[in-house]
Coordinates of C-alpha atoms in Angstrom, one line a residue:
M86 CA 0.0 0.0 0.0
L87 CA 1.5 3.4 -1.0
Y88 CA 1.6 6.5 1.1
E89 CA -1.8 8.2 0.8
A90 CA -3.0 11.8 0.9
P91 CA -2.3 13.0 4.4
F92 CA -5.7 14.4 5.1
T93 CA -7.6 11.5 3.7
V94 CA -8.5 9.0 6.4
P95 CA -11.0 6.2 7.0
V96 CA -14.1 7.5 8.8
A97 CA -13.4 5.2 11.8
A98 CA -10.1 6.9 12.2
A99 CA -11.6 10.3 11.8
A100 CA -14.5 9.7 14.2
G101 CA -15.1 12.8 16.3
L102 CA -12.6 15.1 14.5
V103 CA -15.2 17.3 12.9
E104 CA -18.9 17.5 13.5
Y105 CA -20.1 15.7 10.4
A106 CA -17.5 13.1 9.8
S107 CA -18.2 10.9 12.8
S108 CA -21.9 10.0 12.6
A109 CA -25.0 10.6 10.6
P110 CA -27.2 13.7 11.1
F111 CA -29.6 13.7 14.0
P112 CA -32.9 11.9 13.2
F113 CA -34.9 14.9 14.6
Q114 CA -38.3 15.7 12.9
N115 CA -39.0 19.4 13.7
S116 CA -42.4 21.0 13.1
P117 CA -44.0 20.2 9.7
L118 CA -44.1 22.9 7.0
P119 CA -47.3 25.1 6.8
P120 CA -49.7 24.5 3.9
E121 CA -48.5 27.6 2.0
A122 CA -45.0 26.1 1.9
L123 CA -46.2 23.0 0.1
L124 CA -47.0 22.3 -3.5
A125 CA -50.3 20.6 -4.6
N126 CA -48.6 17.2 -4.6
G127 CA -47.4 17.7 -1.0
E128 CA -43.8 18.3 -1.9
T129 CA -41.9 21.3 -0.5
D130 CA -42.3 24.5 -2.4
Y131 CA -38.6 25.5 -2.3
L132 CA -39.1 28.5 -4.6
T133 CA -41.6 30.0 -2.2
L134 CA -39.4 29.2 0.8
I135 CA -36.3 30.8 -0.8
N136 CA -38.1 34.0 -1.7
E137 CA -39.5 34.2 1.8
A138 CA -36.0 33.6 3.2
A139 CA -34.6 36.4 1.1
G140 CA -37.2 38.7 2.6
I141 CA -36.3 37.6 6.1
L142 CA -32.6 38.0 5.7
G143 CA -33.0 41.3 3.8
Q144 CA -34.7 42.9 6.8
I145 CA -31.7 42.2 9.1
K146 CA -29.4 45.2 9.0
S147 CA -26.5 43.2 10.5
L148 CA -26.7 40.8 7.6
P149 CA -25.8 42.9 4.6
L150 CA -25.9 41.7 1.0
T151 CA -22.5 40.0 0.4
P152 CA -20.7 41.3 -2.7
L153 CA -20.3 39.6 -6.0
F154 CA -16.6 40.4 -6.7
Y155 CA -15.3 40.6 -10.2
A156 CA -11.9 38.7 -10.3
P157 CA -9.8 40.5 -12.9
V158 CA -6.7 38.3 -12.5
L159 CA -8.6 35.0 -12.8
S160 CA -10.7 36.5 -15.6
K161 CA -7.6 37.3 -17.6
R162 CA -6.0 34.0 -16.9
Y163 CA -9.0 32.0 -18.1
N164 CA -10.2 34.4 -20.8
C165 CA -13.7 34.8 -19.5
N166 CA -15.5 36.6 -16.7
V167 CA -15.0 35.1 -13.2
F168 CA -16.9 36.4 -10.2
L169 CA -16.5 35.4 -6.5
K170 CA -19.6 35.4 -4.2
R171 CA -18.0 36.6 -1.0
E172 CA -19.8 34.6 1.8
D173 CA -16.5 34.9 3.7
L174 CA -17.6 38.5 4.5
Q175 CA -20.7 37.4 6.5
Q176 CA -20.8 38.3 10.2
V177 CA -19.7 34.8 11.1
F178 CA -17.3 34.6 8.1
S179 CA -19.5 31.8 6.5
F180 CA -22.7 31.2 4.6
K181 CA -23.9 29.1 7.4
I182 CA -25.6 32.1 9.0
R183 CA -28.2 32.1 6.2
G184 CA -29.6 28.7 6.9
A185 CA -29.4 28.9 10.7
F186 CA -31.1 32.3 10.8
N187 CA -33.8 31.4 8.4
C188 CA -34.5 28.2 10.3
M189 CA -34.6 29.8 13.7
S190 CA -36.7 32.8 12.5
H191 CA -39.6 30.4 12.0
L192 CA -39.7 29.6 15.7
D193 CA -41.9 31.7 18.0
P194 CA -39.7 33.1 20.7
T195 CA -42.6 33.5 23.0
V196 CA -43.4 29.7 22.7
T197 CA -40.0 28.1 21.9
K198 CA -38.1 27.1 25.0
G199 CA -34.8 27.2 23.0
V200 CA -32.7 25.4 20.5
V201 CA -29.9 22.9 20.6
T202 CA -27.1 22.0 18.2
A203 CA -23.7 20.2 18.3
S204 CA -20.9 22.0 16.5
A205 CA -17.6 23.9 17.1
G206 CA -17.4 25.2 13.5
N207 CA -19.3 27.5 11.2
H208 CA -22.7 26.1 12.1
A209 CA -22.2 26.8 15.8
Q210 CA -21.4 30.4 15.0
G211 CA -24.4 30.8 12.8
V212 CA -26.7 29.4 15.5
A213 CA -25.1 31.6 18.2
Y214 CA -25.4 34.8 16.1
S215 CA -29.0 34.0 15.2
S216 CA -29.8 33.5 18.9
S217 CA -28.6 36.9 19.8
Q218 CA -30.5 38.6 16.9
L219 CA -33.8 36.6 17.4
H220 CA -33.6 36.5 21.2
I221 CA -33.9 32.7 21.3
K222 CA -31.9 30.8 23.8
S223 CA -29.5 28.2 22.3
T224 CA -27.4 25.5 23.9
I225 CA -24.4 24.5 21.8
F226 CA -22.5 21.3 22.6
M227 CA -18.8 20.9 21.9
P228 CA -16.2 18.3 22.9
V229 CA -14.2 19.1 26.0
N230 CA -11.0 19.6 24.0
T231 CA -12.4 22.2 21.7
P232 CA -9.9 25.1 21.3
E233 CA -10.7 28.1 23.5
I234 CA -10.8 30.4 20.5
K235 CA -13.7 28.5 19.1
V236 CA -15.6 28.5 22.4
S237 CA -15.0 32.2 23.0
S238 CA -16.0 33.1 19.4
V239 CA -19.4 31.3 19.8
E240 CA -19.9 32.9 23.2
R241 CA -19.1 36.4 21.8
L242 CA -21.5 36.0 18.9
G243 CA -24.3 34.7 21.1
G244 CA -23.8 36.8 24.2
E245 CA -26.4 36.1 26.9
W246 CA -28.5 34.1 24.6
V247 CA -26.1 31.2 24.2
T248 CA -24.8 28.5 26.5
V249 CA -21.8 26.4 25.5
K250 CA -21.6 22.9 27.0
L251 CA -18.4 21.0 26.8
E252 CA -19.3 17.3 26.8
G253 CA -17.4 14.2 25.7
D254 CA -13.9 13.6 24.2
D255 CA -15.0 14.0 20.6
F256 CA -18.0 15.0 18.5
D257 CA -19.7 11.6 18.7
A258 CA -19.9 12.1 22.5
A259 CA -20.9 15.7 22.2
K260 CA -23.7 14.8 19.7
K261 CA -25.1 12.1 22.0
A262 CA -25.1 14.6 24.8
A263 CA -26.9 17.2 22.7
E264 CA -29.5 14.6 21.6
A265 CA -30.2 13.5 25.1
Y266 CA -30.4 17.1 26.3
A267 CA -32.8 18.1 23.5
K268 CA -35.1 15.2 24.2
Q269 CA -35.0 15.8 28.0
E270 CA -35.7 19.5 27.8
N271 CA -38.1 19.3 24.8
L272 CA -35.9 21.7 22.7
T273 CA -35.7 22.2 19.0
F274 CA -32.6 20.9 17.3
V275 CA -31.1 23.1 14.5
P276 CA -29.5 20.8 12.0
P277 CA -26.5 22.0 9.9
F278 CA -28.0 21.1 6.5
D279 CA -30.9 18.6 6.3
N280 CA -33.8 21.0 7.0
D281 CA -36.1 22.7 4.5
Y282 CA -35.7 26.2 6.1
V283 CA -31.9 25.7 6.2
I284 CA -31.8 24.7 2.5
A285 CA -34.0 27.7 1.7
G286 CA -31.7 30.0 3.6
Q287 CA -28.7 28.8 1.6
G288 CA -30.6 29.0 -1.6
T289 CA -30.8 32.8 -1.2
I290 CA -27.2 32.9 -2.4
A291 CA -28.4 31.8 -5.9
L292 CA -31.2 34.4 -5.8
E293 CA -28.7 37.2 -5.0
I294 CA -26.1 36.0 -7.6
I295 CA -28.7 36.1 -10.4
Q296 CA -29.8 39.6 -9.4
Q297 CA -26.2 40.8 -9.0
I298 CA -25.1 39.4 -12.4
K299 CA -28.0 41.3 -14.1
Q300 CA -26.7 44.5 -12.3
A301 CA -23.2 43.8 -13.6
K302 CA -24.6 43.7 -17.1
Q303 CA -26.4 47.0 -16.6
N304 CA -23.2 48.5 -15.2
G305 CA -21.3 47.4 -18.4
I306 CA -19.0 45.0 -16.6
I307 CA -20.2 42.0 -18.7
S308 CA -22.1 41.6 -21.9
Q309 CA -24.7 39.0 -20.9
D310 CA -27.3 39.1 -18.1
H311 CA -26.8 35.7 -16.6
A312 CA -24.0 33.5 -15.3
D313 CA -23.3 30.3 -17.2
A314 CA -22.5 28.4 -14.1
I315 CA -22.3 28.6 -10.3
F316 CA -19.7 26.4 -8.4
A317 CA -20.2 25.7 -4.7
P318 CA -18.8 23.3 -2.1
I319 CA -20.6 20.1 -1.2
G320 CA -20.6 18.8 2.3
G321 CA -23.9 17.7 3.7
G322 CA -25.6 19.3 0.6
G323 CA -27.4 22.3 2.1
L324 CA -25.6 24.9 0.0
I325 CA -25.6 23.0 -3.3
S326 CA -29.2 21.9 -2.9
G327 CA -30.4 25.4 -2.2
I328 CA -28.6 26.8 -5.1
T329 CA -29.7 24.0 -7.4
A330 CA -33.4 24.3 -6.3
Y331 CA -33.5 28.0 -7.1
T332 CA -31.7 27.9 -10.4
K333 CA -33.8 25.0 -11.6
L334 CA -37.2 26.1 -10.3
T335 CA -36.7 29.6 -11.9
Q336 CA -35.6 27.9 -15.1
S337 CA -32.5 30.0 -15.1
P338 CA -29.8 29.3 -17.8
T339 CA -27.3 29.2 -14.9
K340 CA -26.0 25.7 -14.3
P341 CA -25.1 24.6 -10.8
Y342 CA -22.0 22.5 -10.1
G343 CA -20.8 21.0 -6.8
A344 CA -17.3 20.6 -5.5
G345 CA -15.8 18.2 -3.0
G346 CA -12.3 17.1 -1.7
L347 CA -10.5 14.2 -3.2
A348 CA -12.0 11.7 -0.7
S349 CA -15.2 13.5 0.4
R350 CA -17.5 11.8 -2.1
S351 CA -20.7 11.4 -0.1
M352 CA -23.0 13.2 -2.5
Y353 CA -21.3 11.7 -5.5
E354 CA -21.5 8.2 -4.2
S355 CA -25.1 8.6 -3.2
L356 CA -26.1 9.9 -6.6
K357 CA -24.2 7.0 -8.2
A358 CA -26.0 4.5 -6.0
G359 CA -29.4 6.2 -6.4
Q360 CA -29.8 6.5 -2.6
V361 CA -28.1 8.0 0.4
V362 CA -25.0 6.0 1.3
E363 CA -22.3 6.5 3.9
V364 CA -18.8 6.8 2.6
P365 CA -15.8 5.0 4.2
T366 CA -13.4 8.0 3.9
V367 CA -13.5 11.8 4.5
D368 CA -11.1 14.5 3.4
L369 CA -10.2 16.5 6.5
F370 CA -8.2 19.3 4.9
P371 CA -11.4 20.9 3.7
D372 CA -12.9 20.0 7.1
G373 CA -16.1 22.0 6.6
T374 CA -17.2 19.5 4.0
A375 CA -16.0 16.3 5.7
V376 CA -19.4 14.6 5.7
K377 CA -19.7 10.9 5.5
R378 CA -23.5 11.0 5.0
V379 CA -25.4 13.7 3.1
G380 CA -28.9 14.7 4.2
D381 CA -32.0 13.0 2.9
L382 CA -33.7 16.3 1.9
T383 CA -30.5 17.6 0.2
F384 CA -30.0 14.4 -1.6
A385 CA -33.5 14.3 -3.0
I386 CA -33.0 17.8 -4.6
C387 CA -29.6 16.8 -6.0
K388 CA -30.9 13.5 -7.3
K389 CA -33.7 15.3 -9.1
Y390 CA -31.6 17.9 -10.8
L391 CA -27.9 17.0 -10.9
T392 CA -25.8 14.3 -12.6
L393 CA -22.5 12.8 -11.6
A394 CA -20.9 15.0 -14.3
D395 CA -22.1 18.0 -12.3
I396 CA -19.8 17.2 -9.3
Y397 CA -16.1 17.7 -9.2
N398 CA -14.7 15.3 -6.6
D399 CA -11.0 15.1 -7.6
I400 CA -9.8 18.3 -5.9
T401 CA -6.5 17.7 -4.1
T402 CA -5.0 19.4 -1.0
D403 CA -2.5 21.1 -3.3
D404 CA -5.2 22.3 -5.6
L405 CA -6.9 23.9 -2.6
C406 CA -3.7 25.5 -1.4
A407 CA -3.2 27.0 -4.8
T408 CA -6.8 28.3 -4.9
I409 CA -6.5 29.9 -1.4
Q410 CA -3.6 31.8 -2.8
D411 CA -5.6 32.8 -5.9
I412 CA -8.3 34.2 -3.6
F413 CA -5.8 36.0 -1.6
D414 CA -4.2 37.5 -4.7
E415 CA -7.6 38.8 -5.9
T416 CA -9.1 39.9 -2.6
R417 CA -6.3 40.0 0.1
S418 CA -8.6 37.7 2.1
I419 CA -7.8 34.1 3.2
A420 CA -10.5 31.5 2.6
E421 CA -10.7 28.3 4.6
P422 CA -10.0 25.1 2.5
S423 CA -13.6 24.2 2.1
G424 CA -14.4 27.8 1.2
A425 CA -12.1 27.5 -1.7
L426 CA -13.6 24.3 -3.2
G427 CA -16.0 26.1 -5.5
L428 CA -13.3 28.1 -7.2
A429 CA -11.0 25.1 -7.4
A430 CA -13.8 23.2 -9.2
L431 CA -14.4 26.2 -11.5
K432 CA -10.7 26.3 -12.4
Q433 CA -10.8 22.6 -13.3
H434 CA -13.9 23.2 -15.4
L435 CA -12.4 26.0 -17.4
L436 CA -9.3 23.9 -18.2
K437 CA -11.5 21.0 -19.3
S438 CA -13.9 23.2 -21.3
P439 CA -12.2 26.4 -22.5
P440 CA -14.8 29.2 -22.3
R441 CA -15.7 32.0 -24.7
P442 CA -14.5 35.5 -23.7
D443 CA -18.1 36.7 -23.0
Q444 CA -19.0 33.8 -20.7
V445 CA -19.6 34.4 -17.0
F446 CA -18.8 32.0 -14.1
V447 CA -19.4 32.4 -10.4
A448 CA -17.6 30.6 -7.5
V449 CA -19.0 30.8 -4.0
I450 CA -16.3 31.5 -1.4
S451 CA -18.2 29.8 1.4
G452 CA -16.1 30.6 4.4
A453 CA -13.0 32.1 5.9
N454 CA -12.7 30.4 9.3
M455 CA -9.1 29.3 8.7
D456 CA -6.9 28.0 11.6
F457 CA -3.9 30.3 11.6
E458 CA -1.5 27.4 12.2
M459 CA -2.6 26.0 8.8
L460 CA -1.2 28.9 6.9
R461 CA 2.3 27.6 6.9
F462 CA 1.2 24.4 5.2
V463 CA -0.9 26.3 2.7
S464 CA 1.9 28.6 1.7
E465 CA 4.4 25.8 1.3
R466 CA 2.1 23.9 -1.0
A467 CA 0.3 26.6 -3.0
E468 CA 2.9 27.1 -5.7
L469 CA 3.1 23.3 -6.3
G470 CA -0.7 23.0 -6.3
A471 CA -0.9 25.8 -8.9
K472 CA 1.6 23.9 -11.1
R473 CA 3.8 27.0 -10.8
E474 CA 6.5 25.1 -9.1
A475 CA 8.2 21.7 -9.8
F476 CA 9.9 19.4 -7.3
L477 CA 12.5 16.9 -8.3
S478 CA 15.3 14.7 -7.0
V479 CA 18.7 14.1 -8.6
K480 CA 21.0 11.1 -8.1
F481 CA 24.7 11.2 -8.9
D482 CA 27.7 9.0 -8.2
D483 CA 30.2 11.6 -7.1
P484 CA 29.2 14.2 -4.5
L485 CA 31.9 16.5 -5.7
K486 CA 29.9 17.1 -8.8
F487 CA 27.2 18.9 -6.9
P488 CA 28.3 22.4 -8.0
E489 CA 28.0 21.2 -11.6
I490 CA 24.4 20.1 -10.9
I491 CA 23.6 23.5 -9.4
K492 CA 24.9 25.2 -12.5
L493 CA 23.0 22.8 -14.7
V494 CA 19.5 23.1 -13.1
Q495 CA 19.8 26.9 -12.9
T496 CA 19.9 27.2 -16.7
R497 CA 17.2 26.2 -19.3
P498 CA 18.1 25.3 -22.9
G499 CA 18.8 28.5 -24.8
N500 CA 20.6 29.9 -21.8
K501 CA 17.4 31.0 -20.2
P502 CA 17.5 31.3 -16.4
R503 CA 15.6 28.9 -14.1
N504 CA 14.6 30.2 -10.7
I505 CA 15.5 27.6 -8.0
T506 CA 13.2 27.9 -5.0
E507 CA 14.5 25.0 -2.8
L508 CA 17.7 23.0 -2.9
V509 CA 18.8 20.4 -0.3
F510 CA 21.8 18.2 -0.4
R511 CA 23.6 15.8 2.0
R512 CA 26.6 13.7 1.1
N513 CA 25.9 10.0 1.4
D514 CA 28.5 7.4 2.3
P515 CA 29.9 5.7 0.4
G516 CA 30.2 7.8 -2.8
A517 CA 26.7 8.4 -4.1
G518 CA 24.8 11.6 -3.5
H519 CA 21.2 12.7 -3.7
A520 CA 19.6 16.1 -3.7
V521 CA 16.1 17.6 -3.9
F522 CA 15.3 20.9 -5.5
S523 CA 12.3 22.9 -6.7
F524 CA 12.1 25.6 -9.3
N525 CA 9.5 28.1 -10.5
V526 CA 7.8 27.0 -13.7
D527 CA 8.4 29.5 -16.5
L528 CA 4.9 30.5 -17.6
A529 CA 5.8 33.1 -20.2
G530 CA 3.6 32.5 -23.2
V531 CA 2.1 29.4 -21.7
A532 CA -1.6 28.7 -21.7
Q533 CA -1.8 25.6 -19.5
T534 CA 0.3 25.7 -16.3
Q535 CA -0.2 22.0 -15.7
S536 CA 1.3 21.0 -19.0
A537 CA 4.1 23.6 -18.5
Q538 CA 5.0 22.0 -15.1
E539 CA 5.1 18.5 -16.7
D540 CA 7.0 19.7 -19.8
Q541 CA 9.6 21.6 -17.8
T542 CA 10.1 18.8 -15.3
K543 CA 10.9 16.5 -18.2
E544 CA 13.2 19.1 -19.6
V545 CA 15.3 19.2 -16.4
I546 CA 15.4 15.4 -16.2
E547 CA 16.6 15.3 -19.8
Q548 CA 19.3 17.9 -19.1
L549 CA 20.4 15.9 -16.1
K550 CA 20.5 12.6 -18.1
A551 CA 22.6 14.2 -20.8
S552 CA 25.2 15.1 -18.2
G553 CA 25.2 11.6 -16.6
F554 CA 22.9 12.3 -13.7
V555 CA 19.5 10.7 -12.8
G556 CA 16.6 13.0 -12.1
Q557 CA 13.1 12.0 -10.9
S558 CA 9.9 14.0 -10.6
L559 CA 8.5 14.4 -7.1
N560 CA 5.6 16.7 -8.1
T561 CA 3.0 14.2 -6.8
N562 CA 5.0 12.1 -4.4
L563 CA 3.2 12.8 -1.1
L564 CA 5.8 11.0 1.1
A565 CA 8.5 13.3 -0.3
L566 CA 6.3 16.4 0.0
D567 CA 5.2 15.8 3.5
H568 CA 8.3 14.4 5.1
V569 CA 11.4 13.5 3.1
R570 CA 12.0 17.1 1.8
Y571 CA 12.6 18.1 5.5
M572 CA 14.7 15.0 6.2
V573 CA 17.3 14.8 3.4
G574 CA 20.6 13.7 4.9
G575 CA 18.8 11.3 7.3
R576 CA 20.4 8.2 5.8
A577 CA 21.9 6.0 8.5
G578 CA 23.6 2.6 8.6
V579 CA 20.6 0.9 10.0
D580 CA 19.9 -2.8 9.0
D581 CA 16.4 -4.2 8.6
E582 CA 14.7 -0.8 8.9
R583 CA 11.0 -0.6 8.2
L584 CA 9.4 2.7 7.5
V585 CA 5.8 3.3 8.8
S586 CA 3.5 6.3 8.2
F587 CA 1.1 6.9 11.1
T588 CA -2.0 9.0 11.0
F589 CA -4.2 9.7 14.1
P590 CA -6.4 12.5 15.5
E591 CA -4.6 15.7 16.6
R592 CA -5.9 16.2 20.2
P593 CA -4.3 17.4 23.4
G594 CA -1.8 14.8 24.5
S595 CA -2.3 12.6 21.5
L596 CA 1.4 12.8 20.3
Q597 CA 2.6 12.1 23.9
A598 CA 0.3 9.1 24.2
F599 CA 1.6 7.8 20.9
L600 CA 5.2 8.2 22.0
G601 CA 4.3 6.4 25.2
E602 CA 3.2 3.4 23.1
L603 CA 6.4 3.6 21.1
E604 CA 8.4 3.2 24.3
K605 CA 7.5 -0.5 24.1
V606 CA 9.6 -0.8 20.9
N607 CA 13.1 -0.6 22.3
V608 CA 12.9 -3.8 24.3
T609 CA 14.2 -7.3 24.0
L610 CA 11.4 -9.6 22.9
P611 CA 10.5 -13.2 23.9
S612 CA 12.0 -14.4 20.6
N613 CA 15.3 -12.9 21.8
G614 CA 14.9 -10.5 18.8
L615 CA 14.8 -6.8 19.1
L616 CA 12.7 -4.0 17.7
S617 CA 14.4 -0.6 17.9
L618 CA 13.3 2.9 16.9
S619 CA 15.5 4.2 14.2
L620 CA 13.7 7.3 12.8
F621 CA 11.0 9.7 13.9
H622 CA 9.6 12.7 12.0
Y623 CA 6.6 14.8 13.0
R624 CA 5.6 18.1 11.5
F625 CA 2.5 20.0 12.7
H626 CA 0.3 21.2 9.9
G627 CA -2.3 23.0 12.0
G628 CA -5.0 20.5 11.0
D629 CA -7.0 17.8 12.7
L630 CA -4.6 15.0 12.1
V631 CA -1.1 14.0 13.3
H632 CA 1.2 12.7 10.6
V633 CA 4.2 10.9 11.9
L634 CA 6.9 8.9 10.0
V635 CA 8.6 6.2 12.1
G636 CA 11.5 3.9 11.3
I637 CA 11.7 0.6 13.2
Q638 CA 14.6 -1.8 13.0
V639 CA 13.1 -5.3 12.6
P640 CA 15.4 -8.3 12.4
A641 CA 13.9 -11.2 10.5
A642 CA 13.2 -13.1 13.7
S643 CA 11.2 -10.2 15.1
E644 CA 8.7 -9.9 12.2
P645 CA 5.8 -11.4 14.1
E646 CA 6.4 -9.0 17.0
F647 CA 6.5 -6.1 14.6
L648 CA 3.2 -7.0 13.0
K649 CA 1.7 -7.5 16.5
L650 CA 2.9 -4.0 17.4
L651 CA 1.2 -2.5 14.4
N652 CA -2.0 -4.3 15.1
G653 CA -1.9 -3.2 18.7
L654 CA -1.3 0.4 17.7
K655 CA -4.2 0.2 15.2
A656 CA -6.5 -1.1 17.8
L657 CA -5.6 2.1 19.9
G658 CA -6.4 4.3 16.9
Y659 CA -2.9 4.7 15.6
I660 CA -3.2 3.5 12.0
G661 CA 0.2 2.7 10.4
V662 CA 1.0 2.1 6.7
I663 CA 4.3 0.4 5.8
V664 CA 6.0 2.6 3.2
T665 CA 9.5 1.0 3.1
S666 CA 9.1 0.1 -0.6
E667 CA 8.7 3.8 -1.6
Q668 CA 11.6 4.8 -3.9
V669 CA 12.0 8.1 -2.2
Y670 CA 12.8 6.3 1.0
T671 CA 15.4 4.1 -0.8
D672 CA 17.0 7.2 -2.3
F673 CA 17.3 9.4 0.8
L674 CA 16.8 7.5 4.0
A675 CA 17.6 3.8 3.7
K676 CA 21.0 2.3 4.4
T677 CA 23.2 2.3 1.4
Q678 CA 23.6 -1.3 0.1

């Protein structure tokens, strides 16, 4: 099994990391819709609900119309008109306020005893802010290890109208506590996406976009009065189903598209199966869309109006990092990873189907609640994700030739300069040497950055080959990108070394607990063999997962104990994947044969 995307984990391993990944939505049935919100056949009249929601939200002075921002840099790059719907500028920095506010506005504050939800993310902030505006008491459950900044943010937004209860070690436990409390106190549960009023609230985004595009036409910014397509993230489906319902029910020429992370395929797989299914993996880099089971109501809308071709589900972590940089370059604002999904999908769409200059496309920037610690990781990977940077290794038999290699990689054919952005070398013993380096891709006169990255990577490898050196592309080698680039020179004379990549939840004390389990490694075993720790690398990315690379010396006689150790660690939630066969390990870390 090869090293996998670092933020893609089995749902069992991710249980409790984010509010949607660990278990299905609450099976609460709130009050039925009034007759005026139903069609003659008994189905929900979403067009009526969305128009009503727009009126409700429009009356709230503290919820101003979010701008539709014309993106000149992206428009020039893709030779069309690109707009960004700035939901990151909401009071809670996320579109979630729309659905939460609309849902809670239909409650009678003189009758309702209060509401309950379980969240420490955008939904919690939406409920808290709505409570303060509508004067409805809310109780929000979060795990006990929720960062103080998230707790204080919810308390600040809700003021005297919100109570935060810290219950359980993870979101599963917090959800169970919230469910029990709601039943005990006979309170209304406000779901994050699977509710008709929540869907209608999110659908007001489409209504506003359609009106704002018409205004852009009147202002002479564009030549047509409609958008060709709207791209929005897909998590539980509230946002995409609201947008889809409005565009389809108004017979708008604007086509909706959904976007998900590489391993967050819950809506895609459900549409493929023809029914709601739970997916085995979630992508936690865009944690706002890390949903293992979409809503029943949201699925019904998507099933009715969307096809599999309308969902982009192959967006990588590096794609998102590059898109976050694109948004920053345009707006000087930093979107959260899930907030950048819509634009990442739009970029893929425009590369696949080159547009006409007069066409208009909109990406919903759904949120900006980015953890500050994550910025380092994003900045490191943005250029590579945008295909504006290439990453390679070079192998040579005489370390004294390293200066020759430096001169070689700095110059393109035709004596054009090549801008090196990273270069790491360590002499190996005996004789052979390895180095890794990255360089800026020359985009002058280039239409497709992806092909330029591939072409110029091959160009360097051919240059190296002509001079007797062996080059290898590492552009998509995640083991190299996540660990080895920071560990070049770590080769040691260790026999029988096995390399294992571990992924587990990032919680207070989790790394220390893992290290405590590894203390069992350096001991003599009943077989008289020995397992010994030979390598350890950890790098904090500011996310919900710990990524650790561990080397263990395993003599042949100790193989059963080694496998027993891995199984024992797995049972404790520390899932390890043996990656000793990776070529990049052989080149840079393994003992020279």
